[in-house]
Coordinates of C-alpha atoms in Angstrom, one line a residue:
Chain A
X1 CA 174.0 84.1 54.3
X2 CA 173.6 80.7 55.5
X3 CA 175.2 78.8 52.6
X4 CA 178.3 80.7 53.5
X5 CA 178.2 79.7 57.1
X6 CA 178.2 76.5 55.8
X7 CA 181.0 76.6 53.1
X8 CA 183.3 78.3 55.7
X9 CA 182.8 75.0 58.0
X10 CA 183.7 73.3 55.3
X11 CA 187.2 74.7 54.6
X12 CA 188.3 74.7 58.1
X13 CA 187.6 71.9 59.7
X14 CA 188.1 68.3 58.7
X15 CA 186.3 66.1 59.6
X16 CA 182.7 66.3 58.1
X17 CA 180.9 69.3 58.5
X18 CA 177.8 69.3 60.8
X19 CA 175.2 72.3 60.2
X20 CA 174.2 74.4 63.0
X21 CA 170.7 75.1 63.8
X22 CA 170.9 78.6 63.8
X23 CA 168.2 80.3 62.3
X24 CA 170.3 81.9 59.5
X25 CA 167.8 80.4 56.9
X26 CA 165.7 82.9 54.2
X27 CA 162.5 82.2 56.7
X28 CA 164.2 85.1 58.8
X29 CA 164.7 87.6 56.4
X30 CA 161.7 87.1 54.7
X31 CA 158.0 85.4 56.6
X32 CA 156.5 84.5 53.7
X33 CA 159.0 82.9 51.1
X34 CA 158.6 79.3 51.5
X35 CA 159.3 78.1 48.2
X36 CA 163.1 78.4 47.9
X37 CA 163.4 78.5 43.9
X38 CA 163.4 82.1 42.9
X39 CA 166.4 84.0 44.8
X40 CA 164.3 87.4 44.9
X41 CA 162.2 88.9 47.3
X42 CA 158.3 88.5 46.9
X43 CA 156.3 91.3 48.1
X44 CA 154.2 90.6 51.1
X45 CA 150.5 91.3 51.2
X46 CA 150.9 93.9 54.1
X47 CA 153.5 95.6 52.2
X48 CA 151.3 95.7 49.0
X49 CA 148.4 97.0 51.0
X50 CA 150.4 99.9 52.7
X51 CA 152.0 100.5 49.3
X52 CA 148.4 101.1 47.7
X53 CA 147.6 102.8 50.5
X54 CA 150.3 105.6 50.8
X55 CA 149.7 105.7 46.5
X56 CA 146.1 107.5 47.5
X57 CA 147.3 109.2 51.0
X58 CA 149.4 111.3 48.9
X59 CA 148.0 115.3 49.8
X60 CA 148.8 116.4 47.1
X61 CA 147.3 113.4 44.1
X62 CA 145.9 114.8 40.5
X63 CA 143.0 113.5 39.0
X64 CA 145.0 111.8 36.9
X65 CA 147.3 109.4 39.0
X66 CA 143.7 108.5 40.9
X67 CA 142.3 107.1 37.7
X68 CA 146.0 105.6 36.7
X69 CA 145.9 103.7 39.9
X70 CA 142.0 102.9 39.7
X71 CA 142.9 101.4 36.3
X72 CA 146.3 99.7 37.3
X73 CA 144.5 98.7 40.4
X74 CA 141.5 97.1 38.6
X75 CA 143.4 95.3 36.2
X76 CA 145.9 93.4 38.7
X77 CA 143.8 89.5 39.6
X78 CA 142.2 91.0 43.3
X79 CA 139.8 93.1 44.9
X80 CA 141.4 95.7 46.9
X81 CA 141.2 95.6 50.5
X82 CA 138.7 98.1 52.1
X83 CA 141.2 100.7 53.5
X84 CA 142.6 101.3 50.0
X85 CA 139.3 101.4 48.9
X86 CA 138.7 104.2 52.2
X87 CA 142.0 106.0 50.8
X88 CA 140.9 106.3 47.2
X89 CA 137.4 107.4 48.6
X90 CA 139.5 110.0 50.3
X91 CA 141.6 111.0 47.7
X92 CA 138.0 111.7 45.3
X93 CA 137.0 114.0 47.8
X94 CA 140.4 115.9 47.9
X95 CA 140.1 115.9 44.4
X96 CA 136.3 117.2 44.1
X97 CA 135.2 114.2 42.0
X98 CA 132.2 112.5 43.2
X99 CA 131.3 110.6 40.0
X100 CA 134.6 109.0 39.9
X101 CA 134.6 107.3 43.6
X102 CA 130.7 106.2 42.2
X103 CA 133.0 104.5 38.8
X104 CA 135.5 103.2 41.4
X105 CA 132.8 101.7 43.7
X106 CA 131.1 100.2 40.4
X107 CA 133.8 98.8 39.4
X108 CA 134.6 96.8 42.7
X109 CA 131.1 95.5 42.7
X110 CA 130.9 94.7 39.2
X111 CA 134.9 92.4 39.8
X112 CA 133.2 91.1 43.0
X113 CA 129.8 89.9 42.3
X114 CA 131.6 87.7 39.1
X115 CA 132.9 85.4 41.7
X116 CA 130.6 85.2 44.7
X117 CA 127.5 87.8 46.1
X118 CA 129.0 88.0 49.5
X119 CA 131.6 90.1 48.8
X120 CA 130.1 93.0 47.8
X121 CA 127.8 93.1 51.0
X122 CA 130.8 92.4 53.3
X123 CA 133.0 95.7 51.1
X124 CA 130.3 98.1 51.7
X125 CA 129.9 97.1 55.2
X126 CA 133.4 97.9 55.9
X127 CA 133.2 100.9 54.0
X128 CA 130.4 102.2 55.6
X129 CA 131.8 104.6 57.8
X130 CA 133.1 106.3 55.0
X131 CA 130.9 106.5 53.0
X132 CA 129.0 108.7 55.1
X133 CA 131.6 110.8 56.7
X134 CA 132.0 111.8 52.7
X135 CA 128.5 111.5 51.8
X136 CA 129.4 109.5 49.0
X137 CA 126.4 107.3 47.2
X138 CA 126.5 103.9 46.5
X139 CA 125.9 102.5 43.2
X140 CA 122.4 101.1 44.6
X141 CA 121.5 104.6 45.9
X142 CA 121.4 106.1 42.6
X143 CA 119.8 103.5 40.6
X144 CA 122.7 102.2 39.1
X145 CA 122.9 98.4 40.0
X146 CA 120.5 98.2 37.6
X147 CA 120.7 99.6 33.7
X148 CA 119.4 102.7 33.1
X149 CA 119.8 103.6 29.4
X150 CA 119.5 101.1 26.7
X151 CA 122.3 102.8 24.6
X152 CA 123.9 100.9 21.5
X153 CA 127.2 99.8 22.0
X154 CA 130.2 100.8 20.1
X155 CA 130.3 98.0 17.9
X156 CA 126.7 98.0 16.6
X157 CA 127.2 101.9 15.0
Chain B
X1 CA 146.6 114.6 11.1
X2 CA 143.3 117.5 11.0
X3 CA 145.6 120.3 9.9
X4 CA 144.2 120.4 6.7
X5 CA 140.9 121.2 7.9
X6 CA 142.9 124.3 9.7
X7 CA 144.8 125.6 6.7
X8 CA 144.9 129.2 7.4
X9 CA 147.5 128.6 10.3
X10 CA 150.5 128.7 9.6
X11 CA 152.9 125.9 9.8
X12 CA 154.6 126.4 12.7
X13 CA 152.2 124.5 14.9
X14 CA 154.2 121.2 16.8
X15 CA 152.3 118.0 16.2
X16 CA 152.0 115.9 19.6
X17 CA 151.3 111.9 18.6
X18 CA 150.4 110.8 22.0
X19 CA 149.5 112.5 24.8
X20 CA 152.7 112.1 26.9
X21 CA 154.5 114.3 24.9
X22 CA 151.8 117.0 25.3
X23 CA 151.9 116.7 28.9
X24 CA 156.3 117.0 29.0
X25 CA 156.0 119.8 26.6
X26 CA 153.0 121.8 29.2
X27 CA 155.5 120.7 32.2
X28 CA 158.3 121.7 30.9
X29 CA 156.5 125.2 29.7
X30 CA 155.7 125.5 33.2
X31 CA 159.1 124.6 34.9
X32 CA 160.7 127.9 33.0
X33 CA 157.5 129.9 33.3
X34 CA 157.3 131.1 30.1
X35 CA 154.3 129.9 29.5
X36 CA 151.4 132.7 30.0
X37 CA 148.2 131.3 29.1
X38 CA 147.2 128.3 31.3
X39 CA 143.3 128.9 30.0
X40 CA 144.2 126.8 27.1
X41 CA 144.6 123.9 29.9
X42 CA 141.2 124.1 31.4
X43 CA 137.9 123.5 29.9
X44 CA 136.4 126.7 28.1
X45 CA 132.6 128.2 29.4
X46 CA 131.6 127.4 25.7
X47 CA 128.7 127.2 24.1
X48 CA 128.5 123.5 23.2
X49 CA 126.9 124.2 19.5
X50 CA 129.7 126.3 18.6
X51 CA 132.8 125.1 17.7
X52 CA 135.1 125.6 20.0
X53 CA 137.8 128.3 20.6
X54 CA 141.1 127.8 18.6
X55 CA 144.1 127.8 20.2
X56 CA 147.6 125.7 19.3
X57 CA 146.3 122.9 21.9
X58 CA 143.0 121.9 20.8
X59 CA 144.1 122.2 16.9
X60 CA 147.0 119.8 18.0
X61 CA 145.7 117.3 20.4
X62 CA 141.8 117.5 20.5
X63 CA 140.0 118.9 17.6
X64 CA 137.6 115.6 17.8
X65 CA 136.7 116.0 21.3
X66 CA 136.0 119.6 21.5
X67 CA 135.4 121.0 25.0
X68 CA 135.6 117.9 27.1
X69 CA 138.2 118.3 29.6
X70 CA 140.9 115.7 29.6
X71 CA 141.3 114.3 32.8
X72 CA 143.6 110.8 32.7
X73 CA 145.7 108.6 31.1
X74 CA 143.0 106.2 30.0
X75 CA 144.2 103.0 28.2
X76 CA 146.8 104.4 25.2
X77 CA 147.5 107.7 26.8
X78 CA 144.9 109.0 23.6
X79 CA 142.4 111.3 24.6
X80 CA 139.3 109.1 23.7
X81 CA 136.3 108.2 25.4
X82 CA 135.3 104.6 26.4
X83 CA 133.8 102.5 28.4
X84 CA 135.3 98.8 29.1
X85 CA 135.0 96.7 31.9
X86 CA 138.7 96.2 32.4
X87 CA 139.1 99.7 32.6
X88 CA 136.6 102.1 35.1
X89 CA 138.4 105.5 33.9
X90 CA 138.6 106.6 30.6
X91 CA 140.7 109.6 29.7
X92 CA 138.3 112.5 28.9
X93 CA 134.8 113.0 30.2
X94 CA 131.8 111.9 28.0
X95 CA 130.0 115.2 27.9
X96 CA 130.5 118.9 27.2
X97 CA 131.4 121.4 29.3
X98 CA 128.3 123.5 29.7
X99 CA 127.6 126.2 32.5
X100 CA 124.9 124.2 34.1
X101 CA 127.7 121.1 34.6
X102 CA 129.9 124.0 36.0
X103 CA 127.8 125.3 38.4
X104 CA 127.5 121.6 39.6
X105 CA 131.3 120.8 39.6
X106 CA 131.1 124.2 41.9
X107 CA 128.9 122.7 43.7
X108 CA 130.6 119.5 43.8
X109 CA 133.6 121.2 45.7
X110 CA 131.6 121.6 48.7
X111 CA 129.5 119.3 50.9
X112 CA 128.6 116.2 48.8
X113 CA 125.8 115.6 51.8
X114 CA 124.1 118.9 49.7
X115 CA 124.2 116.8 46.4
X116 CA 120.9 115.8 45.7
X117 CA 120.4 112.6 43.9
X118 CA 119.3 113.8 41.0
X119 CA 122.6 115.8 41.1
X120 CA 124.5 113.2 41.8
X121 CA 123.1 111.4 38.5
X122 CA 123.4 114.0 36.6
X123 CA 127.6 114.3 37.3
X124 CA 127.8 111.1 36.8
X125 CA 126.5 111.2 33.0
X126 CA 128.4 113.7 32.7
X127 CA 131.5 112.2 33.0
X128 CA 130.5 109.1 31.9
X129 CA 128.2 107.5 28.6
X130 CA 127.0 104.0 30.4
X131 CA 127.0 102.9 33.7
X132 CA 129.0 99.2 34.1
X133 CA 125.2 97.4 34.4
X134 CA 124.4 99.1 31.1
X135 CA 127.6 98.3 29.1
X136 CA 127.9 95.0 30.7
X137 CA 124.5 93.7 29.6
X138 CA 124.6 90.7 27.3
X139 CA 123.2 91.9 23.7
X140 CA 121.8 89.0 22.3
X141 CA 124.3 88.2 19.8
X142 CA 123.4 84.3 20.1
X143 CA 120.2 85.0 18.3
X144 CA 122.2 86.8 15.6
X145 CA 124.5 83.3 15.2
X146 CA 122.0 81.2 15.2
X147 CA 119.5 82.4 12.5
X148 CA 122.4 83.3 10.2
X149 CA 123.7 80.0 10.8
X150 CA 120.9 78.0 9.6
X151 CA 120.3 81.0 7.0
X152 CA 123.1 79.8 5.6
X153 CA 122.7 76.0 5.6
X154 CA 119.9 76.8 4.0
X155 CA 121.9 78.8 1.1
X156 CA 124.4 75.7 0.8
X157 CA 121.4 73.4 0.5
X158 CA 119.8 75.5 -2.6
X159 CA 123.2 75.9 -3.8
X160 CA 124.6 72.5 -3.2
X161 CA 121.1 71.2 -5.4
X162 CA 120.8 74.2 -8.0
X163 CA 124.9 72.9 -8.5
X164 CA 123.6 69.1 -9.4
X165 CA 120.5 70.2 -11.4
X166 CA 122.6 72.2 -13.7
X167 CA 125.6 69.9 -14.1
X168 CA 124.2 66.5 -13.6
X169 CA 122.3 66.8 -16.5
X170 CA 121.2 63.8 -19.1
X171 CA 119.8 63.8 -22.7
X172 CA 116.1 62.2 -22.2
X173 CA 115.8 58.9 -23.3
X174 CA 113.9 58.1 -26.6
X175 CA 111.6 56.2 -24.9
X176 CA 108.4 58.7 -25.4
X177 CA 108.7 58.6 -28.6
X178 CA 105.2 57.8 -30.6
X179 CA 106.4 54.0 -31.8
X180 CA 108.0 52.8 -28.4
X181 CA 104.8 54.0 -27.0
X182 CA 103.0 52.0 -28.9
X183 CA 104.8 49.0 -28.8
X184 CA 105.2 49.9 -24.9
X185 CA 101.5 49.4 -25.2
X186 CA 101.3 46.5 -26.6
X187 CA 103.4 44.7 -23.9
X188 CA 101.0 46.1 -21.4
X189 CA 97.9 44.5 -23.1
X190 CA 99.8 41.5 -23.8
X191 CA 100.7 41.1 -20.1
X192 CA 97.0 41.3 -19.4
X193 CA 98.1 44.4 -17.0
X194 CA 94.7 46.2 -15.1
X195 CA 92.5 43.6 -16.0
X196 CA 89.3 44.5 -14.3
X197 CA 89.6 48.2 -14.0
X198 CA 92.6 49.5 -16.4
X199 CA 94.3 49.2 -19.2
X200 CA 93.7 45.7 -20.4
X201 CA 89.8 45.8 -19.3
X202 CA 89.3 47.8 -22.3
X203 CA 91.1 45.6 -24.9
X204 CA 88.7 42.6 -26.6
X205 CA 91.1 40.3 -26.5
X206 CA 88.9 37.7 -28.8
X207 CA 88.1 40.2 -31.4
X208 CA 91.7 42.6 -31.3
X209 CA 90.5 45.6 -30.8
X210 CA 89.5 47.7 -28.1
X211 CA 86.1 47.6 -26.9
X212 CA 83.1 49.5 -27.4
X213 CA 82.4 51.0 -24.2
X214 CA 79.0 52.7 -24.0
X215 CA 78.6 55.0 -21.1
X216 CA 75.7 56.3 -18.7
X217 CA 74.3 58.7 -21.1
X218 CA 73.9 56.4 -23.8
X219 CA 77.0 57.8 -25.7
X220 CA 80.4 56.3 -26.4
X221 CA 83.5 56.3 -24.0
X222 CA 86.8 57.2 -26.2
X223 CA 89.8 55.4 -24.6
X224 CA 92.0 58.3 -23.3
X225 CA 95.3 56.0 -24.6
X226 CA 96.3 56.4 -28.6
X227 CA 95.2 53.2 -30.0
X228 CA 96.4 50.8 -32.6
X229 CA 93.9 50.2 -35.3

């Protein structure tokens, strides 16, 4: 939009073209691009959050699109913010899977405590309320921040 | 794929190769409603020493996993079991479908405040082998490298020394023969070499002979050294 403000000033007047101040620059269409290399749009966090978050709000989710976007989820470089972590709890319930929100919370713990040890405090905290409105169990409440079974692993058969 | 071990069938059975296509073919069964038995869909109450009940879906998809229901996508869209860091759900559960897991999952439909722990535990391993603390351990491979490692420097040692024995090898010198011996020998006296204690402490230098050595006992010391008369 604003390079054809200015290309218009240029054919029709004559003497050298001054550029308004208007703010017809990409900063309105779009908060966060500053970098003005790549033409297309990048996603904001807000609008990746609420996308996540209407992904498990669905009424109607399977079984199978909560573990497709646990996995999708777990593989992107982040630890999900707490309400999609709250929704996914949600959709578990909906689903009748209790052992799977007890994966999902393992997982987060397991991604969080490789960086630092306050994160995982700080998650459950928010998730608190949760977790007890559902009576969901923590990883800790069932023994499992700490191995269990010595099994071999798949490799050593 | 296992339809040999299912040879009294007959032919007509449809071959899925991944899972996707078994999933379109079920949707599309169910879009025209033609389609009658849905139990094939859903875990059996089974046994779990049996084998399990034949029917076109688990001869085609999952004559390796039996019971287990199948209940994502997992990594390949292959209905295996496993257990990887990068991903938390796998595509079937780990165990079998027995009635004592079923009266659970019932139970796992209400209230989970009425889930005891031990429950809880128990649903857990049974949709899953290892908890991530357990298959995230480290195993103690470095032990492993490091003893084979110098097992094997070892090896190249022996090898590298067994190699120069057997190659490097040189006819022995002709110098133990009897007459360079003894003209060896006469050198050595000539050079007056161990006069006190040795050699040359035994030779009589005036007379040209070696000496007459009597001993302790009263009897004669023989010179360990051939001599020459």
């Amino acid at each position: 939009m604003a390079h054809l403000v200015r290309v218009g000033l240029q054919c029709f007047s004559s003497q050298k073209t001054r550029l308004i101040s208007l703010p017809l620059n990409n900063s309105m269409f779009n908060q966060q691009q500053t970098r003005l290399m790549s033409s297309h749009k990048k996603e904001t966090d807000e609008e990746f959050d609420s996308r996540w978050e209407t992904y498990f709000n669905r009424p109607n989710i399977d079984g199978w699109d909560i573990r497709q976007g646990i996995n999708h989820m777990h593989r992107l470089d982040l630890i999900p913010e707490p309400r999609i972590i709250i929704a996914c709890l949600n959709a578990c319930k909906r689903v009748n899977d209790h052992s799977l929100a007890v994966r999902y919370l393992e997982a987060i713990r397991h991604k969080s405590t490789l960086g630092s040890k306050q994160i995982w405090p700080w998650i459950l905290q928010e998730i608190e309320p949760t977790l007890k409105k559902l009576g969901v169990s923590t990883p800790e409440d069932l023994g499992y921040d700490k191995p269990e079974l010595a099994l071999k692993s798949v490799e050593e058969a | 794929m296992n339809v040999v071990l299912f040879r009294h069938v007959s032919q007509k059975i449809k071959l899925y190769s991944t899972l996707i296509q078994y999933r379109t073919a079920i949707a599309q069964a169910q879009l025209h409603e033609t389609q009658t038995h849905h139990h094939s869909q859903q875990p059996h109450e089974l046994d779990p020493l049996k084998p399990p009940h034949l029917d076109h879906d688990r001869m085609t998809m999952h004559p390796r996993i039996g019971n287990r229901e199948i209940v994502g996508y997992g990594m390949k869209g292959n209905p295996d079991y496993f257990d990887l860091a990068m991903f938390p759900c796998p595509s079937i559960r780990w165990e079998v479908d027995t009635p004592e897991v079923k009266k659970l999952r019932e139970k796992e439909q209400g209230d989970w405040h009425n889930l005891t722990i031990e429950e809880k535990r128990k649903l857990y391993r049974s949709s899953f082998r290892q908890t991530f603390e357990e298959f995230t351990q480290p195993e103690g491979i470095w032990k492993w490298s490091f003893g084979w490692g110098l097992i094997a420097f070892a090896g190249l040692t022996f090898i590298y020394d067994g190699y120069r024995r057997l190659v490097y090898t040189f006819d022995p010198p002709d110098s133990t023969s009897d007459e360079k011996l003894k003209t060896q020998l006469q050198y050595h006296i000539a050079a007056r070499q161990g006069p006190q204690t040795g050699l040359s402490s035994e030779w009589d230098y005036e007379v040209g002979t070696w000496k007459k050595n009597v001993g302790k006992d009263g009897k004669s010391i023989k010179p360990i050294k051939s001599r020459e008369e």
